[in-house]
CSV table of C-alpha atoms in Angstrom, one decimal:
chain,number,residue,atom,x,y,z
A,1213,MET,CA,90.4,81.5,75.4
A,1214,LYS,CA,90.9,82.4,71.9
A,1215,ASN,CA,88.4,85.1,72.8
A,1216,LYS,CA,90.4,86.3,76.0
A,1217,LEU,CA,93.7,86.2,73.5
A,1218,ARG,CA,92.1,88.4,70.8
A,1219,THR,CA,90.9,90.9,73.3
A,1220,LYS,CA,94.2,91.3,73.8
A,1221,ALA,CA,95.8,91.4,70.4
A,1222,ILE,CA,92.6,94.6,69.5
A,1223,VAL,CA,94.3,95.5,73.0
A,1224,PHE,CA,97.9,95.4,71.4
A,1225,LEU,CA,97.0,97.0,68.1
A,1226,LEU,CA,95.3,99.8,70.2
A,1227,PHE,CA,97.8,100.7,71.6
A,1228,VAL,CA,100.7,100.9,68.8
A,1229,SER,CA,98.7,102.7,66.4
A,1230,SER,CA,97.9,105.7,69.5
A,1231,THR,CA,102.2,104.9,69.9
A,1232,CYS,CA,102.7,105.7,66.8
A,1233,PHE,CA,100.6,108.5,65.6
A,1234,ILE,CA,102.3,110.0,69.0
A,1235,LEU,CA,105.6,108.8,67.7
A,1236,GLY,CA,105.7,109.2,64.3
A,1237,CYS,CA,107.1,105.6,64.2
A,1238,ASN,CA,106.2,102.8,61.3
A,1239,SER,CA,103.1,100.7,60.8
A,1240,ILE,CA,103.5,97.6,62.9
A,1241,LYS,CA,101.1,94.1,62.5
A,1242,ILE,CA,100.1,91.7,65.0
A,1243,SER,CA,98.7,89.1,64.6
A,1244,GLU,CA,96.6,86.8,66.7
A,1245,LYS,CA,99.7,83.8,66.2
A,1246,PHE,CA,101.6,86.3,68.7
A,1247,PHE,CA,99.5,85.5,71.2
A,1248,LEU,CA,98.7,82.4,71.0
A,1249,GLU,CA,102.7,81.7,70.9
A,1250,SER,CA,103.7,84.3,74.0
A,1251,GLN,CA,100.9,82.2,76.5
A,1252,ASN,CA,102.7,79.0,75.0
A,1253,SER,CA,105.6,80.2,75.7
A,1254,LEU,CA,104.4,80.0,79.9
A,1255,GLU,CA,104.0,76.8,79.7
A,1256,THR,CA,108.5,76.7,79.1
A,1257,ALA,CA,108.8,78.4,82.7
A,1258,GLU,CA,109.6,74.9,84.8
A,1259,PHE,CA,110.4,75.3,88.9
A,1260,LEU,CA,113.8,74.0,91.1
A,1261,TRP,CA,113.7,74.0,94.7
A,1262,ASP,CA,116.9,71.3,93.9
A,1263,SER,CA,120.4,73.3,94.7
A,1264,GLU,CA,122.0,70.2,93.6
A,1265,ASP,CA,120.6,69.6,90.2
A,1266,VAL,CA,123.2,69.3,88.1
A,1267,ARG,CA,120.8,71.5,85.4
A,1268,ILE,CA,121.8,74.4,87.3
A,1269,LYS,CA,125.7,74.2,87.8
A,1270,ASN,CA,126.5,75.6,84.6
A,1271,ARG,CA,127.2,78.9,85.5
A,1272,ALA,CA,130.0,80.9,83.1
A,1273,PHE,CA,128.9,84.1,84.7
A,1274,GLU,CA,126.6,85.5,87.1
A,1275,GLN,CA,124.7,89.0,87.2
A,1276,VAL,CA,121.6,91.1,87.1
A,1277,PRO,CA,120.5,91.5,90.6
A,1278,SER,CA,117.6,92.6,92.4
A,1279,VAL,CA,116.4,92.7,96.4
A,1280,GLY,CA,113.2,93.1,97.9
A,1281,VAL,CA,113.1,92.2,101.1
A,1282,SER,CA,109.3,90.8,103.0
A,1283,ALA,CA,107.6,93.3,104.9
A,1284,ASP,CA,108.0,92.9,108.4
A,1285,GLY,CA,112.1,92.1,107.2
A,1286,LYS,CA,112.6,88.7,108.2
A,1287,GLN,CA,112.8,87.6,104.6
A,1288,ILE,CA,115.7,89.0,102.0
A,1289,PHE,CA,115.4,88.0,98.3
A,1290,VAL,CA,117.8,87.9,95.8
A,1291,ALA,CA,117.5,86.9,92.4
A,1292,TRP,CA,120.2,87.4,89.6
A,1293,TYR,CA,120.0,85.6,86.3
A,1294,SER,CA,123.0,82.5,85.0
A,1295,GLY,CA,123.0,79.7,83.1
A,1296,GLY,CA,125.5,79.1,80.3
A,1297,LEU,CA,126.9,82.2,78.4
A,1298,ALA,CA,125.7,85.9,78.2
A,1299,PRO,CA,122.7,86.3,77.6
A,1300,GLY,CA,121.8,83.2,75.5
A,1301,PRO,CA,119.6,80.8,75.3
A,1302,GLY,CA,118.8,78.2,78.3
A,1303,ASN,CA,119.9,81.3,80.9
A,1304,TYR,CA,117.7,80.7,84.1
A,1305,VAL,CA,116.9,82.8,87.5
A,1306,THR,CA,117.7,81.9,90.6
A,1307,VAL,CA,116.5,82.9,93.5
A,1308,SER,CA,118.5,83.2,97.0
A,1309,LEU,CA,117.3,83.9,100.4
A,1310,SER,CA,118.5,84.8,103.9
A,1311,LEU,CA,116.2,84.2,107.0
A,1312,ASN,CA,119.3,86.4,110.1
A,1313,ALA,CA,119.5,89.9,108.3
A,1314,GLY,CA,121.9,89.4,105.0
A,1315,ARG,CA,124.6,87.8,107.0
A,1316,ASN,CA,124.0,84.2,105.9
A,1317,TRP,CA,122.6,83.3,102.7
A,1318,LEU,CA,120.2,80.2,101.5
A,1319,ASN,CA,121.4,80.2,97.8
A,1320,ASP,CA,119.4,78.6,94.9
A,1321,LYS,CA,116.0,78.2,97.0
A,1322,LEU,CA,113.7,78.4,94.3
A,1323,VAL,CA,114.9,78.5,90.3
A,1324,VAL,CA,113.2,79.9,87.6
A,1325,TYR,CA,114.1,77.6,84.6
A,1326,PRO,CA,113.6,76.6,80.9
A,1327,LYS,CA,112.0,73.8,80.3
A,1328,ASN,CA,112.8,74.5,76.6
A,1329,GLN,CA,116.4,75.1,76.0
A,1330,SER,CA,115.9,77.7,72.9
A,1331,TYR,CA,114.1,79.7,75.9
A,1332,ARG,CA,115.8,82.1,78.0
A,1333,PHE,CA,114.3,83.6,81.6
A,1334,PHE,CA,116.6,87.3,82.4
A,1335,ASP,CA,116.8,89.8,84.2
A,1336,PRO,CA,115.0,89.4,87.2
A,1337,LEU,CA,113.4,92.2,89.5
A,1338,ILE,CA,111.7,91.6,92.8
A,1339,TRP,CA,109.5,94.5,94.2
A,1340,ARG,CA,107.2,94.0,97.3
A,1341,ASP,CA,103.5,96.0,96.4
A,1342,ASN,CA,101.6,98.0,98.3
A,1343,GLN,CA,100.1,95.1,99.7
A,1344,GLY,CA,103.5,93.2,101.2
A,1345,GLU,CA,103.2,90.7,98.8
A,1346,ILE,CA,106.9,89.8,96.6
A,1347,HIS,CA,106.9,89.5,93.5
A,1348,LEU,CA,109.2,88.4,91.1
A,1349,PHE,CA,109.4,89.9,87.6
A,1350,TYR,CA,111.7,88.0,84.5
A,1351,GLY,CA,112.6,88.5,80.9
A,1352,SER,CA,112.1,86.0,78.4
A,1353,ALA,CA,112.9,85.6,75.4
A,1354,LYS,CA,113.0,82.3,72.4
A,1355,ASP,CA,115.9,82.0,70.2
A,1356,SER,CA,117.2,85.9,70.3
A,1357,LEU,CA,119.6,87.4,72.8
A,1358,ILE,CA,117.2,89.8,73.7
A,1359,TRP,CA,113.4,90.8,73.2
A,1360,ASP,CA,112.9,89.2,70.0
A,1361,GLY,CA,108.8,89.6,69.4
A,1362,PHE,CA,107.7,86.9,71.5
A,1363,GLY,CA,108.2,87.0,75.1
A,1364,GLY,CA,108.3,89.5,77.5
A,1365,VAL,CA,107.7,90.7,81.3
A,1366,ASN,CA,106.4,87.2,83.2
A,1367,SER,CA,105.7,87.4,86.9
A,1368,VAL,CA,105.1,85.5,89.8
A,1369,ARG,CA,104.2,86.2,93.6
A,1370,LEU,CA,106.9,84.9,95.8
A,1371,ALA,CA,106.4,83.7,100.5
A,1372,TRP,CA,108.4,81.3,102.4
A,1373,ASP,CA,106.1,79.1,104.3
A,1374,GLY,CA,109.4,78.3,106.4
A,1375,LYS,CA,110.8,75.3,104.3
A,1376,GLN,CA,110.5,76.4,100.8
A,1377,ILE,CA,110.1,79.3,98.9
A,1378,THR,CA,106.8,79.1,96.8
A,1379,ALA,CA,105.8,80.3,93.7
A,1380,SER,CA,102.4,81.2,91.8
A,1381,LYS,CA,101.8,80.3,88.3
A,1382,PRO,CA,104.1,82.6,85.4
A,1383,ALA,CA,102.1,85.0,83.8
A,1384,LEU,CA,102.5,87.0,81.3
A,1385,ASN,CA,102.0,90.3,81.9
A,1386,ALA,CA,103.3,93.0,78.7
A,1387,ASN,CA,106.0,92.8,75.9
A,1388,GLY,CA,109.1,94.5,76.1
A,1389,VAL,CA,111.8,93.8,79.5
A,1390,MET,CA,110.8,95.0,83.4
A,1391,SER,CA,114.1,94.9,84.7
A,1392,ASN,CA,112.8,98.0,87.6
A,1393,LYS,CA,110.8,97.9,90.5
A,1394,PRO,CA,106.9,99.3,89.8
A,1395,THR,CA,106.0,102.8,91.9
A,1396,TYR,CA,102.6,103.2,93.6
A,1397,LEU,CA,100.8,105.9,93.0
A,1398,ALA,CA,98.7,105.9,96.1
A,1399,SER,CA,97.0,109.2,95.6
A,1400,GLN,CA,95.8,107.5,92.2
A,1401,ASN,CA,95.0,103.8,94.0
A,1402,THR,CA,97.9,103.3,91.0
A,1403,THR,CA,101.0,101.4,89.2
A,1404,LEU,CA,102.9,101.9,87.0
A,1405,PHE,CA,105.8,99.7,85.3
A,1406,PRO,CA,108.6,100.9,83.3
A,1407,VAL,CA,108.9,98.4,80.2
A,1408,TYR,CA,111.1,99.1,77.9
A,1409,ILE,CA,111.8,97.3,74.1
A,1410,ASP,CA,115.4,96.8,73.8
A,1411,LYS,CA,116.8,97.6,69.8
A,1412,PRO,CA,117.7,94.4,67.8
A,1413,LEU,CA,121.3,93.8,67.5
A,1414,ASN,CA,123.0,93.7,64.7
A,1415,GLY,CA,121.7,90.4,62.3
A,1416,VAL,CA,118.9,90.1,64.9
A,1417,ILE,CA,116.1,89.3,63.0
A,1418,SER,CA,112.5,89.3,64.0
A,1419,ASP,CA,109.5,88.1,62.9
A,1420,ILE,CA,106.9,91.4,64.8
A,1421,PRO,CA,108.8,94.7,63.8
A,1422,TYR,CA,110.9,96.9,66.7
A,1423,PRO,CA,108.6,99.4,67.7
A,1424,LYS,CA,111.3,103.3,67.9
A,1425,ASN,CA,111.4,104.5,71.5
A,1426,GLY,CA,111.0,102.1,73.3
A,1427,VAL,CA,109.8,103.0,77.0
A,1428,PHE,CA,106.5,102.5,77.2
A,1429,ILE,CA,104.9,102.5,81.3
A,1430,TYR,CA,102.0,100.8,82.1
A,1431,SER,CA,99.5,100.7,84.7
A,1432,GLY,CA,96.7,98.3,86.5
A,1433,ASN,CA,98.0,95.0,89.0
A,1434,SER,CA,100.4,92.3,88.1
A,1435,ASP,CA,98.6,89.9,90.3
A,1436,LYS,CA,95.0,90.2,88.0
A,1437,ASN,CA,97.9,90.1,84.9
A,1438,GLN,CA,96.4,93.9,83.7
A,1439,PHE,CA,99.1,96.2,82.5
A,1440,LYS,CA,97.4,99.0,80.5
A,1441,PRO,CA,99.3,101.0,78.1
A,1442,TYR,CA,99.4,104.6,79.8
A,1443,SER,CA,102.2,106.7,78.9
A,1444,SER,CA,105.1,106.6,77.1
A,1445,ILE,CA,108.7,108.3,76.9
A,1446,ASP,CA,110.3,109.4,73.7
A,1447,ILE,CA,114.3,108.7,73.5
A,1448,LYS,CA,116.4,109.8,70.3
A,1449,GLU,CA,117.2,106.5,68.8
A,1450,GLU,CA,121.5,107.0,68.9
A,1451,LEU,CA,120.9,107.5,72.5
A,1452,ARG,CA,118.8,104.1,73.2
A,1453,ILE,CA,120.8,100.9,74.4
A,1454,HIS,CA,119.2,99.3,77.3
A,1455,ASP,CA,116.6,102.0,78.6
A,1456,GLU,CA,116.1,100.5,81.7
A,1457,PRO,CA,114.1,103.3,82.6
A,1458,GLN,CA,112.4,103.9,86.4
A,1459,LEU,CA,109.9,106.3,87.9
A,1460,VAL,CA,109.4,107.8,91.4
A,1461,GLU,CA,107.0,110.1,92.1
A,1462,ILE,CA,108.3,113.4,94.2
A,1463,SER,CA,104.6,115.3,95.4
A,1464,ASN,CA,101.4,114.4,96.0
A,1465,SER,CA,100.1,116.8,93.4
A,1466,GLY,CA,101.2,114.5,90.5
A,1467,ASP,CA,105.3,115.7,89.9
A,1468,LEU,CA,107.2,112.3,88.8
A,1469,LEU,CA,110.7,111.9,88.1
A,1470,ALA,CA,112.2,109.3,85.7
A,1471,MET,CA,115.9,109.4,84.8
A,1472,LEU,CA,117.0,105.9,81.9
A,1473,ARG,CA,119.9,104.8,81.1
A,1474,THR,CA,121.0,106.1,77.6
A,1475,THR,CA,124.7,105.6,75.3
A,1476,LYS,CA,126.1,108.5,77.6
A,1477,GLY,CA,124.9,108.0,80.5
A,1478,ILE,CA,121.8,108.8,83.0
A,1479,TYR,CA,119.2,111.0,81.0
A,1480,TYR,CA,116.3,112.4,83.5
A,1481,SER,CA,112.4,113.3,82.1
A,1482,ASN,CA,110.0,115.1,84.3
A,1483,SER,CA,105.8,114.6,84.3
A,1484,SER,CA,103.5,116.7,85.7
A,1485,ASP,CA,100.5,114.8,85.3
A,1486,PHE,CA,101.7,111.3,87.7
A,1487,GLY,CA,103.2,110.0,84.6
A,1488,LYS,CA,100.5,110.5,81.7
A,1489,SER,CA,103.0,113.0,79.8
A,1490,TRP,CA,106.5,113.8,79.6
A,1491,THR,CA,109.2,116.8,79.5
A,1492,GLN,CA,112.1,116.0,76.5
A,1493,ILE,CA,115.0,114.5,77.9
A,1494,LYS,CA,117.9,115.8,79.5
A,1495,PRO,CA,121.3,114.7,80.1
A,1496,PHE,CA,121.7,113.9,84.4
A,1497,THR,CA,124.5,115.2,86.1
A,1498,ALA,CA,123.6,116.7,89.1
A,1499,THR,CA,125.4,114.0,90.6
A,1500,GLY,CA,129.0,114.4,88.4
A,1501,LEU,CA,129.8,111.5,86.4
A,1502,THR,CA,127.5,108.9,85.5
A,1503,THR,CA,128.1,105.9,83.3
A,1504,SER,CA,125.9,103.8,80.7
A,1505,SER,CA,124.7,101.5,82.7
A,1506,ARG,CA,121.9,100.2,84.9
A,1507,PHE,CA,121.7,102.3,87.8
A,1508,TYR,CA,118.7,102.2,91.3
A,1509,LEU,CA,116.1,105.3,91.9
A,1510,GLY,CA,114.0,105.1,94.1
A,1511,LYS,CA,111.8,107.1,97.6
A,1512,LEU,CA,113.4,106.1,100.7
A,1513,SER,CA,110.2,106.2,103.7
A,1514,SER,CA,111.4,109.9,104.9
A,1515,GLY,CA,110.7,111.1,101.7
A,1516,ASN,CA,114.2,111.8,100.0
A,1517,LEU,CA,115.1,109.8,97.1
A,1518,LEU,CA,117.8,106.8,97.1
A,1519,LEU,CA,120.1,107.2,93.8
A,1520,ILE,CA,122.8,104.3,93.7
A,1521,ALA,CA,124.7,104.4,90.6
A,1522,ASN,CA,128.3,104.4,88.9
A,1523,ASN,CA,129.7,107.9,89.7
A,1524,SER,CA,132.6,107.3,87.1
A,1525,THR,CA,132.5,107.1,83.4
A,1526,THR,CA,133.2,103.5,83.5
A,1527,ARG,CA,131.8,100.7,85.6
A,1528,ASN,CA,133.0,101.8,88.9
A,1529,LYS,CA,132.9,103.6,92.7
A,1530,MET,CA,129.6,102.4,93.3
A,1531,THR,CA,127.9,105.3,95.2
A,1532,ALA,CA,124.6,105.5,97.1
A,1533,PHE,CA,123.4,109.4,96.8
A,1534,LEU,CA,120.3,111.2,98.9
A,1535,SER,CA,118.3,114.2,98.0
A,1536,LYS,CA,116.1,116.5,100.2
A,1537,ASP,CA,114.1,118.5,97.4
A,1538,GLY,CA,112.6,116.1,95.0
A,1539,GLY,CA,115.7,115.6,92.9
A,1540,LYS,CA,117.7,118.4,91.8
A,1541,THR,CA,120.6,118.1,94.5
A,1542,TRP,CA,122.3,115.3,96.3
A,1543,PRO,CA,125.0,117.0,98.2
A,1544,HIS,CA,125.1,113.3,100.3
A,1545,LYS,CA,126.7,110.2,99.5
A,1546,LEU,CA,128.3,107.1,100.4
A,1547,MET,CA,131.1,105.1,98.6
A,1548,LEU,CA,129.8,101.2,98.5
A,1549,ASP,CA,132.5,99.5,96.5
A,1550,VAL,CA,135.7,101.6,93.9
A,1551,ARG,CA,136.2,98.8,92.8
A,1552,GLU,CA,136.2,97.8,89.5
A,1553,ASN,CA,133.4,95.8,87.4
A,1554,VAL,CA,131.0,96.7,89.6
A,1555,SER,CA,127.2,97.3,88.1
A,1556,TYR,CA,123.6,96.9,88.4
A,1557,PRO,CA,122.5,98.4,91.9
A,1558,ASP,CA,118.7,97.6,92.8
A,1559,ALA,CA,117.6,98.7,96.7
A,1560,ASP,CA,114.5,98.8,98.9
A,1561,GLN,CA,113.9,99.3,102.6
A,1562,THR,CA,111.6,98.3,105.6
A,1563,SER,CA,110.8,99.6,108.3
A,1564,ASP,CA,113.2,99.8,110.1
A,1565,GLY,CA,115.1,102.5,108.0
A,1566,ILE,CA,117.8,99.7,107.3
A,1567,ILE,CA,118.2,100.1,103.1
A,1568,HIS,CA,118.9,97.0,101.6
A,1569,VAL,CA,121.4,96.8,98.6
A,1570,VAL,CA,122.2,94.6,95.7
A,1571,PHE,CA,124.9,95.0,93.3
A,1572,ASP,CA,127.1,92.7,90.7
A,1573,ARG,CA,131.2,92.6,90.5
A,1574,GLU,CA,133.4,91.0,87.2
A,1575,ARG,CA,130.4,88.8,85.4
A,1576,THR,CA,132.3,86.4,83.8
A,1577,VAL,CA,135.7,86.0,86.9
A,1578,ALA,CA,134.5,86.3,90.2
A,1579,LYS,CA,131.3,86.4,89.7
A,1580,ASP,CA,130.3,88.1,92.7
A,1581,ILE,CA,126.4,88.8,94.0
A,1582,LEU,CA,127.3,91.2,96.6
A,1583,TYR,CA,124.6,93.2,99.3
A,1584,CYS,CA,125.0,95.1,101.7
A,1585,GLN,CA,122.9,96.6,104.0
A,1586,PHE,CA,123.4,100.3,105.9
A,1587,THR,CA,120.8,103.4,107.1
A,1588,GLU,CA,119.4,107.1,105.4
A,1589,ASN,CA,121.5,108.5,108.8
A,1590,ASP,CA,124.5,106.6,108.0
A,1591,LEU,CA,124.4,108.0,104.2
A,1592,ILE,CA,123.6,111.8,105.1
A,1593,SER,CA,126.7,111.5,107.8
A,1594,GLY,CA,129.2,109.1,104.9
A,1595,ASN,CA,129.2,106.8,107.5
A,1596,LEU,CA,131.7,104.5,105.7
A,1597,GLY,CA,132.1,101.8,108.5
A,1598,ALA,CA,128.7,101.3,109.0
A,1599,ILE,CA,128.1,99.6,105.7
A,1600,PHE,CA,126.8,96.5,106.4
A,1601,LYS,CA,128.9,94.0,103.8
A,1602,THR,CA,129.0,90.3,102.3
A,1603,LYS,CA,128.4,87.8,98.9
A,1604,VAL,CA,125.0,86.5,98.1
A,1605,ASN,CA,126.1,83.8,96.0
A,1606,LYS,CA,128.8,80.7,96.8
């Protein structure tokens, strides 16, 4: 075990060294003790299956949902995080399930709960890989409100056995946070994982210095706990908040589009070498106004791109956009929710063409986790009446 951890430390140091050479950041010292503590942090995760457990009744907020649907479309998984103050120690991730196309929801069918209440689990992500496996990723941190040099990106595989959601043992994949779906490059037979490391909050001190320009893209296989450094995207510090990068492949010849969150709304970057290098980021203006909040970017089965974002300078007007030219123009749009305080969309598409979308609303007041579904044709025609909408949580 120690030899494996020492190997991880060496690999990470090499990555930091190469990143600092490219980005010009200060030298970072990482000790083996960090990896030992990170490994031990996995032991703090406890799975709960009892929806009446008193430990999961403390919900001052509910936020940051993600959706993933089984390959056959029979199970819709939605995860978000809650518990105590947001964000803060004791936060946990909960997973709900629908077995009838979103008409009804079974809540708290699986909860990833911190045994040690100085930990927090947050920003869950559900993703169906190219083999049809469902993965739940979630962030972890100890004591701090954001990543503190201790926790990182954790993952478990999910499945439905007819009675409950089953989950594999958690694996620690990387430092930082991954709140948006990975991208599988079929031509390269590899998956790219968009990870970011938050800027430290004022007054928060970590034993591990925070790297600058914190968007780091990894490649690898989440099942085998193999996240390997792949590339990075340079962001000026004054633009950084929660980077929340997203990637999409726009051609089979190596062209990728990345979008990320900044203090001034959505910015974008391009790659022509399968994501190994990236152009300087620029403001994204093709859909009109955007705000500093997470959005969703993905590719549909048709090959067209789907963007879901607040079409505003504030968190209202949750809108779905469609591009047929690799993200250059977005002529089609569908308003999903015009209200205030709607944010953090995520989406998945099933083989029947249905686009499944979740987002949150009024995180500390209404505490809504909302679900809707529509098709690409509905979006192109602007057919508001075709959108099915419901609330996931009680």
